[in-house]
Amino acid sequence: MATIEECRTALGKLSDNMQGAEGDVRAAAALDRSVSCHITDLDVTFVGRMTGGRIEVDETHPGPPREKAQIRLAMAGDDLVDLVDGELNFATAWGRGRVRLEASLLDLFRLRKLL
């Protein structure tokens, strides 16, 4: 099972990957939205903001998200690490219910380029 620190590191790596993206992916990463990522097996939530092509984690707290972020992710810690490392395909994980992504319809269309 991934640790909280490994999950935070994975989010940092995802942020670095987003910032280095080009073209349509870079445009999708340029959204300015509140973000939460609930790690279900650890029951911890990372809260922050997607801005300037990065995800900035501002807070980590126990339990599910306290407020409704504009982009909401939920998954096990190992799945987050595997997604960022390229060992797990997002569409497959989402289709099997291993990853939940909630956002407005417009944001979902933009985010599909990232995922």
mmCIF file of C-alpha atoms in Angstrom:
data_model
loop_
_atom_site.group_PDB
_atom_site.id
_atom_site.type_symbol
_atom_site.label_atom_id
_atom_site.label_comp_id
_atom_site.label_asym_id
_atom_site.label_seq_id
_atom_site.Cartn_x
_atom_site.Cartn_y
_atom_site.Cartn_z
ATOM 1 C CA MET A 1 0.000 0.000 0.000
ATOM 2 C CA ALA A 2 1.341 3.424 -0.980
ATOM 3 C CA THR A 3 2.085 5.855 1.848
ATOM 4 C CA ILE A 4 0.839 9.413 2.153
ATOM 5 C CA GLU A 5 4.310 10.659 1.200
ATOM 6 C CA GLU A 6 4.409 8.433 -1.895
ATOM 7 C CA CYS A 7 1.002 9.809 -2.928
ATOM 8 C CA ARG A 8 2.183 13.391 -2.409
ATOM 9 C CA THR A 9 5.275 12.629 -4.486
ATOM 10 C CA ALA A 10 3.081 11.132 -7.239
ATOM 11 C CA LEU A 11 0.951 14.289 -7.305
ATOM 12 C CA GLY A 12 4.138 16.347 -7.590
ATOM 13 C CA LYS A 13 5.323 14.195 -10.485
ATOM 14 C CA LEU A 14 1.928 14.564 -12.177
ATOM 15 C CA SER A 15 2.224 18.315 -11.745
ATOM 16 C CA ASP A 16 5.719 18.301 -13.283
ATOM 17 C CA ASN A 17 4.444 16.211 -16.221
ATOM 18 C CA MET A 18 1.576 18.647 -16.775
ATOM 19 C CA GLN A 19 3.866 21.659 -16.746
ATOM 20 C CA GLY A 20 6.144 20.057 -19.339
ATOM 21 C CA ALA A 21 3.280 19.136 -21.677
ATOM 22 C CA GLU A 22 2.788 20.735 -25.090
ATOM 23 C CA GLY A 23 -0.075 21.492 -27.478
ATOM 24 C CA ASP A 24 -3.605 20.399 -26.537
ATOM 25 C CA VAL A 25 -2.365 18.733 -23.365
ATOM 26 C CA ARG A 26 -0.702 21.975 -22.257
ATOM 27 C CA ALA A 27 -3.939 23.885 -22.931
ATOM 28 C CA ALA A 28 -5.919 21.380 -20.865
ATOM 29 C CA ALA A 29 -3.400 21.675 -18.023
ATOM 30 C CA ALA A 30 -3.773 25.460 -18.032
ATOM 31 C CA LEU A 31 -7.167 25.331 -16.313
ATOM 32 C CA ASP A 32 -7.577 27.322 -13.100
ATOM 33 C CA ARG A 33 -9.647 25.048 -10.852
ATOM 34 C CA SER A 34 -9.834 23.836 -7.266
ATOM 35 C CA VAL A 35 -8.798 20.178 -6.988
ATOM 36 C CA SER A 36 -9.188 17.427 -4.432
ATOM 37 C CA CYS A 37 -7.739 13.934 -4.518
ATOM 38 C CA HIS A 38 -9.147 11.506 -1.954
ATOM 39 C CA ILE A 39 -6.903 8.502 -1.365
ATOM 40 C CA THR A 40 -9.526 5.981 -0.354
ATOM 41 C CA ASP A 41 -7.383 3.277 1.247
ATOM 42 C CA LEU A 42 -5.519 5.824 3.393
ATOM 43 C CA ASP A 43 -8.658 7.932 3.960
ATOM 44 C CA VAL A 44 -6.737 11.142 3.344
ATOM 45 C CA THR A 45 -7.486 14.009 0.970
ATOM 46 C CA PHE A 46 -5.054 16.292 -0.814
ATOM 47 C CA VAL A 47 -6.593 19.681 -1.555
ATOM 48 C CA GLY A 48 -5.175 22.319 -3.830
ATOM 49 C CA ARG A 49 -5.470 24.154 -7.095
ATOM 50 C CA MET A 50 -4.703 23.435 -10.721
ATOM 51 C CA THR A 51 -3.227 26.663 -12.006
ATOM 52 C CA GLY A 52 -0.502 27.715 -14.399
ATOM 53 C CA GLY A 53 -0.195 24.194 -15.756
ATOM 54 C CA ARG A 54 0.548 22.731 -12.309
ATOM 55 C CA ILE A 55 -1.263 21.185 -9.386
ATOM 56 C CA GLU A 56 -0.363 22.979 -6.180
ATOM 57 C CA VAL A 57 -1.284 20.958 -3.070
ATOM 58 C CA ASP A 58 -2.135 23.390 -0.276
ATOM 59 C CA GLU A 59 -3.507 21.066 2.359
ATOM 60 C CA THR A 60 -3.709 17.429 3.389
ATOM 61 C CA HIS A 61 -6.354 16.303 5.826
ATOM 62 C CA PRO A 62 -7.839 13.030 7.084
ATOM 63 C CA GLY A 63 -11.100 11.769 5.642
ATOM 64 C CA PRO A 64 -13.025 12.639 2.513
ATOM 65 C CA PRO A 65 -12.995 16.141 0.991
ATOM 66 C CA ARG A 66 -14.455 18.740 3.319
ATOM 67 C CA GLU A 67 -15.572 20.988 0.474
ATOM 68 C CA LYS A 68 -16.592 20.261 -3.094
ATOM 69 C CA ALA A 69 -13.656 21.068 -5.380
ATOM 70 C CA GLN A 70 -14.261 21.824 -9.062
ATOM 71 C CA ILE A 71 -12.195 18.753 -10.028
ATOM 72 C CA ARG A 72 -12.499 15.756 -7.727
ATOM 73 C CA LEU A 73 -10.490 12.544 -7.902
ATOM 74 C CA ALA A 74 -10.780 9.460 -5.698
ATOM 75 C CA MET A 75 -8.681 6.303 -5.870
ATOM 76 C CA ALA A 76 -6.405 4.007 -3.881
ATOM 77 C CA GLY A 77 -2.872 5.207 -3.266
ATOM 78 C CA ASP A 78 -1.293 2.408 -5.303
ATOM 79 C CA ASP A 79 -3.516 3.340 -8.255
ATOM 80 C CA LEU A 80 -2.401 6.989 -8.068
ATOM 81 C CA VAL A 81 1.262 5.967 -8.047
ATOM 82 C CA ASP A 82 0.711 3.485 -10.905
ATOM 83 C CA LEU A 83 -1.205 6.049 -12.993
ATOM 84 C CA VAL A 84 1.538 8.636 -12.678
ATOM 85 C CA ASP A 85 4.259 6.063 -13.369
ATOM 86 C CA GLY A 86 2.437 4.945 -16.531
ATOM 87 C CA GLU A 87 1.761 1.450 -15.203
ATOM 88 C CA LEU A 88 -2.022 1.915 -15.107
ATOM 89 C CA ASN A 89 -4.141 3.302 -17.933
ATOM 90 C CA PHE A 90 -6.565 5.977 -16.738
ATOM 91 C CA ALA A 91 -9.424 4.962 -19.047
ATOM 92 C CA THR A 92 -9.173 1.319 -17.990
ATOM 93 C CA ALA A 93 -8.992 2.210 -14.289
ATOM 94 C CA TRP A 94 -11.909 4.619 -14.618
ATOM 95 C CA GLY A 95 -13.978 2.075 -16.557
ATOM 96 C CA ARG A 96 -13.404 -0.543 -13.861
ATOM 97 C CA GLY A 97 -14.332 1.878 -11.071
ATOM 98 C CA ARG A 98 -10.840 2.018 -9.607
ATOM 99 C CA VAL A 99 -10.632 5.765 -10.254
ATOM 100 C CA ARG A 100 -13.427 8.295 -9.852
ATOM 101 C CA LEU A 101 -13.259 11.670 -11.569
ATOM 102 C CA GLU A 102 -15.944 14.289 -11.069
ATOM 103 C CA ALA A 103 -15.978 17.698 -12.709
ATOM 104 C CA SER A 104 -18.207 19.838 -14.885
ATOM 105 C CA LEU A 105 -18.932 18.462 -18.338
ATOM 106 C CA LEU A 106 -16.775 21.149 -19.979
ATOM 107 C CA ASP A 107 -13.860 20.397 -17.634
ATOM 108 C CA LEU A 108 -14.211 16.665 -18.301
ATOM 109 C CA PHE A 109 -13.855 17.303 -22.037
ATOM 110 C CA ARG A 110 -10.728 19.380 -21.409
ATOM 111 C CA LEU A 111 -9.258 16.915 -18.912
ATOM 112 C CA ARG A 112 -9.605 13.936 -21.255
ATOM 113 C CA LYS A 113 -6.592 15.337 -23.135
ATOM 114 C CA LEU A 114 -4.534 15.058 -19.954
ATOM 115 C CA LEU A 115 -5.691 11.575 -19.105
#
